Amino acid sequence: MKSKKAMSASFIVGIMITLVAFVVIGGAVTKFLSGFEEKESEVLCRDSLALKAQTKLEVGGAGEISTPILCKTLDKDFSADTKKKAMDNFAANLERCWWMWLEGEKSEMFGPRGVVGSDEKTKCFVCYDLLYQEGPTFTKGELLNYLKESKARKVDATYLDYVQKNGYVDVFESSFSPSEAYAVVFASNIEEDFWQTSHARLLGFAPTYNRNGLWLVKLSTLQKQMPCYLQTDIAGE
Amino acid sequence: MAFNKLVYYLIPLIVLVLIVMWQFGPEGLFDDMKDAVKGIVEMTPEIGAEEIEAAEVQLSEDQLDSINSLEQVITLMLSSENNNCFQRYEQFPSLEENNVLIEFDYADGETTLIVKKGEEHRLIDEVVEIKEMVPCVIAGESGGEDISENFYYTFLDKDLSRVKGPVYFSVDSISMAFDTSGFDENRIDFGDGFVDFEDEGWLFTPDNKHICFFPTVDGDNDEDGLNDDYLRDYGSYFEENRCVK
C-alpha cells in the first residue's frame, strides 16, 4: 500500500505532466496554425466565421457567446510592371478578404457594441498587409474604375458589384505608389439602435454602418488615424 | 501455423473494412450524423448572426441626366479654345433622394468624378476619370482678400483697379450633396464644410484646364463664395461669354 506522501507526490507529478502537456499541445497548435499556408489560413478563417455566424448567441448587453474567429492577418508583397497588374493584385485581395468574411452577409461578427459608447468607430480586422514593392503609381479613380469594370475572379460579377451587393468599398488614399504598405481591412457593420446609433446620429456624432465594408488604406494611415477599433488575429497581432 | 497467422491478420482487416462501410457508406452513420447536425442547425434559427439585407439604390433619371450633363459640359470646356469663359450644365435636382454625393478628387494631374449614393454616401455608382482637369472654386481667400471679390471686379463689375489677387482657387477635392447644416438643400464643400450652392448651373474656366464651381452666399461676396444674386443678374453676360456657343 502506497503512503500518503507517495500519493501526493504522484498527484503533483500528474498535474505537472498535464500542465506541461497543455503548454506543449497549445504551442504545437499555435505553431501549426501560424505555419499554415496562405490559402489554408484563408479557408480556416472563412470556416471559423461560418461556424461563428451559426453559433453566435447574444446575451443581452453583456456581450455574446460564440466560437472563436480563427483569422490571421497575412503579409504579402508584390511588384507589377503595369498599372493593370498592380490594380488587379489589390482587387484580388479585396475580393479574397470579402469572401473570407462571408461576403458581408452576417451582422456584427465581432459582437455587439458595448453598453455605453463605442459607436463612433466600427470594429475592424486587417485581412492583408500588402507591400507594393515596385511598379507604376496609379490614382484612386483608376483603381475604382478597375473595380467597377473588371470581373472578379471567383464570381460572375465585377469586383465592385460583388462587394456592393451587401457592403461597400472605401478607398482612403488618392493615389497608390510603390514602396508603400497598404492594409485591406474588413469593417464591421453596427446594427441600428434608437437609443444609441440613431439617437447619436440625430445629435450628429455617430456614423452609420448599416453594412459591412472593405477599406483600402495605407498601413501608416491606419496606425496613425485608427479609424476603427482594430481586432487582433489568432496570433494576437 | 501459417493459416493461424493469416487469420490473425485477416480478422482485424475485415473488421476495419466493416467499420469503414458502416461509418461512411451510403447509409452509413457518418451521413446520419451529418444529417442530424444539419437538422439541429436548421432547428435553431434564433441562434446565429443576423443576415444583412442591403437594399438596392438606383439614381433617379433626373439625377443621372444632370450628372451626365455636368460631365459633358466639363469635357466641352476642357476642349474649348476660349479662355475666361462660362458654360452651363443642367442644375442638379435635389440630391436628397438616394443620398447622392458628387465628388471631384484631384491627384497626380488628373481629376476623378465619383458619384456615391446610399446611406452615408457609401456606395459607388459612377467613376469618371477626367484627364487634365484641375477643380477650382470662385471662393476662398488669398493674401487676406476674398477671391470672389477679385472675380466680381474682374468679370462682372469690370473695375480692375479693385482686383487684388487671383480670381479662382484650386482645390484637391469638391463635394456636392444635400445638406441640412444650413437650409435643407444641395450644398457644396470645397474643404471647410458645406456652404450654399445656388450656382444656376454655371461653371467658369480661366484656361480650359481649371474648371471652377460657384459656391454662393446670401448677401455680399465673401470667402464662402459669390453673392447668389449675381449668378442670376449676370446670366446674360455668362451666356455671351460661353466657352462653346
Coordinates of C-alpha atoms in Angstrom, one line a residue:
Chain A
M1 CA 0.0 0.0 0.0
K2 CA 1.2 3.4 -1.0
S3 CA 1.9 6.0 1.6
K4 CA 0.1 9.4 1.6
K5 CA 3.3 11.1 0.8
A6 CA 3.9 9.0 -2.3
M7 CA 0.3 9.6 -3.4
S8 CA 0.5 13.4 -3.1
A9 CA 3.8 13.3 -5.0
S10 CA 2.3 11.3 -7.8
F11 CA -0.7 13.7 -7.8
I12 CA 1.6 16.7 -8.1
V13 CA 3.6 14.9 -10.9
G14 CA 0.3 14.2 -12.6
I15 CA -0.8 17.8 -12.5
M16 CA 2.7 18.9 -13.7
I17 CA 2.6 16.5 -16.6
T18 CA -0.9 17.7 -17.5
L19 CA 0.2 21.3 -17.4
V20 CA 3.3 20.6 -19.5
A21 CA 1.2 18.7 -21.9
F22 CA -1.2 21.7 -22.3
V23 CA 1.7 24.0 -22.9
V24 CA 3.2 21.6 -25.4
I25 CA -0.1 21.0 -27.2
G26 CA -1.0 24.7 -27.1
G27 CA 2.3 25.6 -28.6
A28 CA 2.1 23.0 -31.2
V29 CA -1.4 24.1 -32.3
T30 CA -0.4 27.7 -32.4
K31 CA 2.7 26.8 -34.4
F32 CA 0.6 24.6 -36.7
L33 CA -1.9 27.4 -37.3
S34 CA 0.8 30.1 -37.8
G35 CA 2.6 27.8 -40.2
F36 CA -0.5 27.4 -42.4
E37 CA -0.1 28.3 -46.0
E38 CA -1.9 31.4 -47.2
K39 CA -4.9 29.5 -48.8
E40 CA -5.3 27.2 -45.8
S41 CA -5.3 30.2 -43.5
E42 CA -8.0 31.8 -45.6
V43 CA -10.2 28.7 -45.7
L44 CA -9.7 28.2 -41.9
C45 CA -10.7 31.9 -41.4
R46 CA -13.8 31.6 -43.5
D47 CA -14.9 28.3 -41.9
S48 CA -14.4 29.7 -38.4
L49 CA -16.5 32.7 -39.4
A50 CA -19.2 30.5 -40.8
L51 CA -19.3 28.5 -37.6
K52 CA -19.3 31.6 -35.5
A53 CA -22.2 33.0 -37.6
Q54 CA -24.2 29.8 -36.9
T55 CA -23.5 29.7 -33.2
K56 CA -23.4 33.4 -32.2
L57 CA -25.7 34.0 -29.3
E58 CA -26.1 37.4 -27.8
V59 CA -26.5 37.6 -24.1
G60 CA -28.3 40.9 -23.5
G61 CA -26.0 43.8 -23.1
A62 CA -23.3 41.6 -21.6
G63 CA -21.9 40.5 -24.9
E64 CA -22.1 37.3 -26.8
I65 CA -21.2 33.6 -26.7
S66 CA -19.8 32.0 -29.8
T67 CA -17.0 30.1 -31.3
P68 CA -13.7 32.0 -31.9
I69 CA -12.6 33.7 -35.1
L70 CA -9.5 31.9 -36.4
C71 CA -8.4 34.5 -38.8
K72 CA -4.9 35.7 -39.3
T73 CA -3.5 38.9 -40.9
L74 CA -1.5 37.8 -43.9
D75 CA 1.6 39.7 -45.1
K76 CA 2.1 39.8 -48.8
D77 CA 4.5 41.7 -51.1
F78 CA 4.3 42.1 -54.8
S79 CA 5.6 44.1 -57.7
A80 CA 3.9 44.8 -61.0
D81 CA 5.2 46.1 -64.4
T82 CA 1.9 47.6 -65.4
K83 CA -0.9 49.6 -63.7
K84 CA -3.4 46.9 -64.6
K85 CA -1.4 44.2 -62.9
A86 CA -0.9 46.3 -59.8
M87 CA -4.5 47.2 -59.6
D88 CA -5.5 43.5 -60.2
N89 CA -3.4 42.5 -57.3
F90 CA -5.2 44.9 -55.0
A91 CA -8.6 43.9 -56.4
A92 CA -7.9 40.2 -56.0
N93 CA -7.0 40.7 -52.3
L94 CA -10.1 42.8 -51.7
E95 CA -12.2 40.0 -53.2
R96 CA -10.5 37.4 -51.1
C97 CA -11.0 39.4 -47.9
W98 CA -14.7 39.8 -48.7
W99 CA -15.0 36.1 -49.4
M100 CA -13.4 35.2 -46.1
W101 CA -15.8 37.5 -44.3
L102 CA -18.8 35.7 -45.7
E103 CA -19.4 38.3 -48.4
G104 CA -20.5 40.8 -45.7
E105 CA -23.8 38.9 -45.2
K106 CA -23.6 38.5 -41.5
S107 CA -24.2 41.2 -39.0
E108 CA -21.8 42.4 -36.2
M109 CA -19.4 39.5 -36.5
F110 CA -17.2 41.0 -33.8
G111 CA -20.1 41.1 -31.4
P112 CA -22.3 43.9 -30.4
R113 CA -21.0 47.3 -29.3
G114 CA -20.6 48.0 -25.6
V115 CA -23.5 49.1 -23.4
V116 CA -22.0 52.6 -23.4
G117 CA -20.3 54.2 -26.3
S118 CA -18.1 52.5 -28.9
D119 CA -20.4 53.8 -31.6
E120 CA -18.2 56.4 -33.1
K121 CA -16.0 53.9 -34.8
T122 CA -16.7 50.5 -36.2
K123 CA -14.7 47.3 -35.3
C124 CA -12.4 46.1 -38.0
F125 CA -9.9 43.4 -38.9
V126 CA -6.9 43.6 -41.2
C127 CA -7.1 40.8 -43.8
Y128 CA -3.9 41.6 -45.6
D129 CA -0.8 43.9 -45.2
L130 CA 0.2 44.5 -48.8
L131 CA 3.6 45.8 -49.5
Y132 CA 3.6 47.2 -53.0
Q133 CA 7.3 46.9 -53.8
E134 CA 7.9 48.1 -57.3
G135 CA 5.6 49.3 -60.1
P136 CA 3.7 52.3 -61.5
T137 CA 1.8 54.8 -59.4
F138 CA -2.0 54.9 -60.0
T139 CA -4.8 57.0 -58.8
K140 CA -7.9 56.2 -56.7
G141 CA -10.0 56.9 -59.7
E142 CA -8.1 54.4 -61.8
L143 CA -8.5 51.7 -59.1
L144 CA -12.2 52.4 -58.6
N145 CA -12.7 52.2 -62.3
Y146 CA -10.8 48.9 -62.4
L147 CA -13.0 47.6 -59.6
K148 CA -16.1 48.8 -61.4
E149 CA -15.3 47.4 -64.8
S150 CA -13.3 44.2 -64.2
K151 CA -14.8 40.8 -63.5
A152 CA -14.0 39.3 -60.1
R153 CA -12.1 36.0 -60.1
K154 CA -14.4 33.7 -58.3
V155 CA -17.9 35.1 -59.0
D156 CA -19.8 36.3 -62.1
A157 CA -19.8 40.0 -61.2
T158 CA -17.4 42.9 -61.2
Y159 CA -15.3 43.4 -58.1
L160 CA -17.4 46.4 -57.1
D161 CA -20.7 44.7 -57.6
Y162 CA -19.5 41.7 -55.7
V163 CA -18.8 43.8 -52.6
Q164 CA -21.6 46.3 -53.0
K165 CA -24.3 43.6 -53.1
N166 CA -24.2 43.6 -49.3
G167 CA -21.5 46.1 -48.4
Y168 CA -19.4 49.0 -49.6
V169 CA -15.8 49.8 -50.6
D170 CA -13.9 52.7 -49.2
V171 CA -10.6 53.7 -50.7
F172 CA -8.9 56.1 -48.3
E173 CA -5.9 57.1 -50.5
S174 CA -6.0 59.4 -53.5
S175 CA -3.1 57.6 -55.2
F176 CA -1.1 54.4 -54.8
S177 CA 2.7 54.4 -55.1
P178 CA 5.4 51.7 -54.9
S179 CA 7.4 51.2 -51.7
E180 CA 4.3 51.7 -49.6
A181 CA 2.4 49.3 -47.4
Y182 CA -1.4 49.1 -47.7
A183 CA -4.0 47.4 -45.5
V184 CA -7.0 45.5 -46.8
V185 CA -9.5 45.9 -43.9
F186 CA -12.8 44.3 -43.2
A187 CA -15.0 46.9 -41.4
S188 CA -18.0 45.5 -39.4
N189 CA -21.4 47.0 -39.5
I190 CA -23.2 48.4 -36.5
E191 CA -26.8 47.5 -36.1
E192 CA -29.1 50.4 -35.9
D193 CA -30.5 51.0 -32.4
F194 CA -32.6 54.0 -31.5
W195 CA -31.1 54.7 -28.1
Q196 CA -27.6 54.5 -29.3
T197 CA -26.8 54.8 -33.0
S198 CA -30.0 56.6 -34.2
H199 CA -30.1 58.9 -31.3
A200 CA -26.4 59.8 -31.5
R201 CA -26.8 60.3 -35.3
L202 CA -29.6 62.7 -34.7
L203 CA -27.3 64.7 -32.5
G204 CA -24.6 64.4 -35.2
F205 CA -21.9 62.3 -33.8
A206 CA -22.4 58.8 -34.9
P207 CA -21.7 57.5 -38.4
T208 CA -24.0 54.8 -39.6
Y209 CA -22.6 51.5 -40.5
N210 CA -25.6 49.6 -41.6
R211 CA -23.4 47.5 -43.9
N212 CA -20.1 45.7 -43.6
G213 CA -17.4 47.2 -45.7
L214 CA -14.0 46.8 -47.2
W215 CA -11.4 49.5 -46.7
L216 CA -8.1 50.0 -48.6
V217 CA -5.9 52.3 -46.6
K218 CA -2.2 53.0 -46.2
L219 CA -0.9 51.0 -43.2
S220 CA 0.7 54.2 -41.8
T221 CA -2.7 56.0 -42.1
L222 CA -4.4 53.1 -40.3
Q223 CA -1.9 53.1 -37.5
K224 CA -1.9 56.9 -37.2
Q225 CA -5.6 57.7 -37.5
M226 CA -7.0 54.5 -36.1
P227 CA -10.3 54.9 -37.9
C228 CA -11.8 51.8 -36.4
Y229 CA -11.4 49.5 -33.3
L230 CA -8.8 47.0 -34.6
Q231 CA -9.4 43.4 -33.7
T232 CA -6.4 41.2 -33.1
D233 CA -5.8 38.0 -35.1
I234 CA -5.3 34.5 -33.8
A235 CA -1.7 35.2 -33.2
G236 CA -2.7 38.2 -31.0
E237 CA -1.3 40.7 -33.5
Chain B
M1 CA 0.6 -22.3 -38.2
A2 CA 0.7 -20.3 -41.4
F3 CA -3.2 -20.5 -41.6
N4 CA -3.5 -19.2 -38.0
K5 CA -1.2 -16.3 -38.8
L6 CA -3.3 -15.4 -41.9
V7 CA -6.5 -15.5 -39.8
Y8 CA -4.7 -13.3 -37.2
Y9 CA -4.2 -10.6 -39.9
L10 CA -7.4 -11.1 -41.8
I11 CA -9.9 -10.7 -38.9
P12 CA -8.8 -7.1 -38.0
L13 CA -8.7 -6.2 -41.7
I14 CA -12.2 -7.4 -42.2
V15 CA -13.4 -5.6 -39.1
L16 CA -11.7 -2.4 -40.3
V17 CA -13.4 -2.7 -43.7
L18 CA -16.8 -3.3 -42.0
I19 CA -16.3 -0.2 -39.7
V20 CA -15.4 2.0 -42.7
M21 CA -18.5 0.8 -44.6
W22 CA -20.7 1.2 -41.5
Q23 CA -19.5 4.8 -40.9
F24 CA -19.0 6.2 -44.4
G25 CA -21.2 4.0 -46.7
P26 CA -24.3 5.5 -48.4
E27 CA -26.5 4.6 -45.5
G28 CA -23.6 5.0 -43.0
L29 CA -23.6 6.5 -39.6
F30 CA -21.4 9.4 -40.8
D31 CA -24.2 10.6 -43.2
D32 CA -26.8 10.1 -40.5
M33 CA -24.6 12.2 -38.1
K34 CA -24.2 14.9 -40.8
D35 CA -28.0 15.0 -41.3
A36 CA -28.6 15.1 -37.6
V37 CA -26.2 18.1 -37.2
K38 CA -27.7 19.8 -40.2
G39 CA -31.1 19.3 -38.7
I40 CA -30.1 20.8 -35.4
V41 CA -28.6 23.8 -37.1
E42 CA -31.9 24.3 -39.1
M43 CA -34.0 23.9 -36.0
T44 CA -32.2 26.7 -34.2
P45 CA -32.7 29.8 -36.4
E46 CA -32.8 32.2 -33.5
I47 CA -29.2 31.5 -32.7
G48 CA -26.6 33.0 -35.0
A49 CA -25.7 36.3 -36.7
E50 CA -28.4 38.2 -38.4
E51 CA -28.4 38.5 -42.1
I52 CA -27.8 41.9 -43.5
E53 CA -30.5 42.8 -46.1
A54 CA -29.0 45.5 -48.2
A55 CA -31.5 47.4 -50.4
E56 CA -30.5 48.3 -53.9
V57 CA -30.2 52.0 -54.5
Q58 CA -30.8 53.4 -58.0
L59 CA -30.3 57.1 -59.0
S60 CA -33.4 58.8 -60.5
E61 CA -33.4 59.8 -64.1
D62 CA -33.2 63.5 -63.3
Q63 CA -30.2 62.9 -61.1
L64 CA -28.5 60.8 -63.9
D65 CA -29.3 63.4 -66.5
S66 CA -27.8 66.3 -64.6
I67 CA -24.7 64.3 -63.8
N68 CA -24.3 63.4 -67.4
S69 CA -24.8 67.0 -68.4
L70 CA -22.1 68.1 -65.9
E71 CA -19.6 65.6 -67.4
Q72 CA -20.4 66.7 -71.0
V73 CA -20.1 70.4 -70.2
I74 CA -16.7 69.9 -68.4
T75 CA -15.4 67.9 -71.4
L76 CA -16.6 70.7 -73.7
M77 CA -14.9 73.4 -71.6
L78 CA -11.6 71.5 -71.5
S79 CA -11.6 71.2 -75.3
S80 CA -12.6 74.8 -75.9
E81 CA -10.1 77.3 -77.2
N82 CA -11.7 80.2 -75.4
N83 CA -10.2 81.4 -72.1
N84 CA -12.1 83.1 -69.2
C85 CA -15.4 81.7 -70.3
F86 CA -18.5 80.1 -68.9
Q87 CA -20.7 77.1 -69.6
R88 CA -24.0 76.0 -68.2
Y89 CA -24.9 72.4 -67.1
E90 CA -28.3 71.1 -66.1
Q91 CA -28.5 72.1 -62.5
F92 CA -28.9 69.2 -60.0
P93 CA -32.3 68.2 -58.8
S94 CA -32.5 67.5 -55.1
L95 CA -29.7 65.1 -54.2
E96 CA -31.6 64.1 -51.0
E97 CA -33.3 61.2 -52.8
N98 CA -30.8 58.2 -52.8
N99 CA -28.4 60.3 -50.7
V100 CA -26.4 61.2 -53.7
L101 CA -22.9 62.8 -53.3
I102 CA -20.9 64.1 -56.3
E103 CA -17.2 64.2 -55.6
F104 CA -14.3 65.6 -57.6
D105 CA -10.9 64.3 -56.4
Y106 CA -7.7 65.7 -57.8
A107 CA -4.5 63.6 -57.7
D108 CA -1.4 63.2 -59.8
G109 CA -2.5 65.6 -62.5
E110 CA -6.0 64.2 -63.1
T111 CA -9.4 64.5 -61.6
T112 CA -11.8 61.7 -60.8
L113 CA -15.6 62.3 -60.6
I114 CA -17.1 59.8 -58.2
V115 CA -20.8 59.6 -57.8
K116 CA -21.8 58.0 -54.5
K117 CA -25.2 57.0 -53.1
G118 CA -27.0 55.3 -50.3
E119 CA -26.8 55.8 -46.6
E120 CA -23.8 57.9 -45.6
H121 CA -23.0 58.0 -49.4
R122 CA -21.1 54.7 -49.1
L123 CA -22.0 53.1 -52.4
I124 CA -20.1 54.0 -55.5
D125 CA -22.3 54.5 -58.6
E126 CA -20.2 56.1 -61.2
V127 CA -16.4 56.8 -61.6
V128 CA -15.2 59.0 -64.4
E129 CA -11.6 59.9 -64.9
I130 CA -11.2 63.5 -66.3
K131 CA -7.7 63.9 -67.6
E132 CA -6.1 67.4 -67.4
M133 CA -8.8 68.9 -65.2
V134 CA -8.0 70.8 -62.1
P135 CA -11.0 71.5 -59.9
C136 CA -11.4 75.1 -58.5
V137 CA -13.9 77.4 -56.9
I138 CA -14.7 81.1 -57.0
A139 CA -14.3 81.3 -53.3
G140 CA -11.6 81.3 -50.6
E141 CA -9.0 83.9 -49.6
S142 CA -5.7 85.0 -51.0
G143 CA -3.5 87.4 -49.1
G144 CA -6.4 88.4 -46.9
E145 CA -8.6 89.3 -49.9
D146 CA -11.7 87.4 -50.9
I147 CA -11.3 85.6 -54.2
S148 CA -15.0 86.1 -55.0
E149 CA -14.4 89.9 -54.8
N150 CA -11.5 89.7 -57.3
F151 CA -13.7 87.7 -59.6
Y152 CA -16.5 90.2 -59.3
Y153 CA -14.4 93.2 -60.1
T154 CA -12.6 91.4 -62.9
F155 CA -15.5 90.0 -64.8
L156 CA -18.8 91.4 -63.6
D157 CA -18.2 95.0 -62.3
K158 CA -15.1 95.3 -64.5
D159 CA -13.3 97.7 -62.1
L160 CA -9.8 96.2 -62.4
S161 CA -8.3 98.8 -60.0
R162 CA -10.1 96.9 -57.2
V163 CA -8.7 93.5 -58.2
K164 CA -6.1 92.4 -55.6
G165 CA -5.3 88.9 -56.4
P166 CA -6.3 85.7 -58.1
V167 CA -9.9 85.2 -59.4
Y168 CA -10.1 81.5 -58.6
F169 CA -8.9 79.0 -56.0
S170 CA -7.6 75.5 -57.0
V171 CA -8.6 72.7 -54.6
D172 CA -8.0 68.9 -54.4
S173 CA -11.5 67.9 -53.5
I174 CA -15.0 69.2 -54.1
S175 CA -18.2 67.5 -53.0
M176 CA -21.8 68.3 -53.6
A177 CA -24.7 66.8 -51.7
F178 CA -28.0 67.5 -49.9
D179 CA -27.0 69.1 -46.6
T180 CA -29.0 70.0 -43.6
S181 CA -26.5 72.1 -41.7
G182 CA -27.9 75.3 -43.3
F183 CA -31.2 75.4 -45.2
D184 CA -32.1 71.9 -46.3
E185 CA -30.8 72.0 -49.9
N186 CA -28.0 70.9 -52.2
R187 CA -24.7 72.5 -51.0
I188 CA -21.0 72.4 -51.8
D189 CA -18.0 71.6 -49.7
F190 CA -14.5 72.6 -51.0
G191 CA -12.6 71.9 -47.9
D192 CA -14.1 73.7 -44.9
G193 CA -17.6 72.2 -44.7
F194 CA -20.7 72.7 -46.7
V195 CA -21.7 76.2 -47.9
D196 CA -24.5 77.4 -50.2
F197 CA -24.5 76.4 -53.9
E198 CA -27.0 78.4 -55.8
D199 CA -24.9 78.4 -58.9
E200 CA -27.7 78.4 -61.5
G201 CA -25.7 75.7 -63.2
W202 CA -22.8 77.9 -64.3
L203 CA -19.1 76.8 -64.5
F204 CA -16.1 79.0 -65.2
T205 CA -12.7 78.2 -66.7
P206 CA -9.8 80.7 -66.9
D207 CA -7.7 78.4 -69.1
N208 CA -9.5 75.3 -70.3
K209 CA -7.8 73.3 -67.6
H210 CA -9.2 74.7 -64.3
I211 CA -12.9 74.1 -64.0
C212 CA -14.4 76.3 -61.3
F213 CA -17.7 75.9 -59.4
F214 CA -19.5 78.8 -57.8
P215 CA -20.2 78.4 -54.1
T216 CA -22.6 81.2 -53.1
V217 CA -23.6 83.4 -50.2
D218 CA -26.7 85.4 -49.3
G219 CA -25.5 89.0 -49.4
D220 CA -22.1 90.4 -50.0
N221 CA -19.3 88.3 -51.6
D222 CA -17.0 86.7 -49.1
E223 CA -14.6 83.8 -48.7
D224 CA -17.5 81.4 -48.9
G225 CA -18.5 82.5 -52.4
L226 CA -20.1 84.9 -54.7
N227 CA -23.4 86.8 -53.9
D228 CA -26.0 84.4 -55.3
D229 CA -28.0 87.3 -56.9
Y230 CA -25.1 87.8 -59.3
L231 CA -25.4 84.4 -60.8
R232 CA -29.0 85.4 -61.8
D233 CA -28.4 89.1 -62.6
Y234 CA -25.4 88.5 -64.8
G235 CA -26.9 85.5 -66.6
S236 CA -26.9 87.3 -70.0
Y237 CA -23.2 88.2 -69.5
F238 CA -22.4 84.5 -68.8
E239 CA -24.4 83.5 -71.9
E240 CA -22.5 85.9 -74.1
N241 CA -19.2 84.6 -72.8
R242 CA -19.8 80.9 -73.1
C243 CA -16.8 78.7 -73.9
V244 CA -18.7 76.9 -76.7
K245 CA -21.7 78.6 -78.3

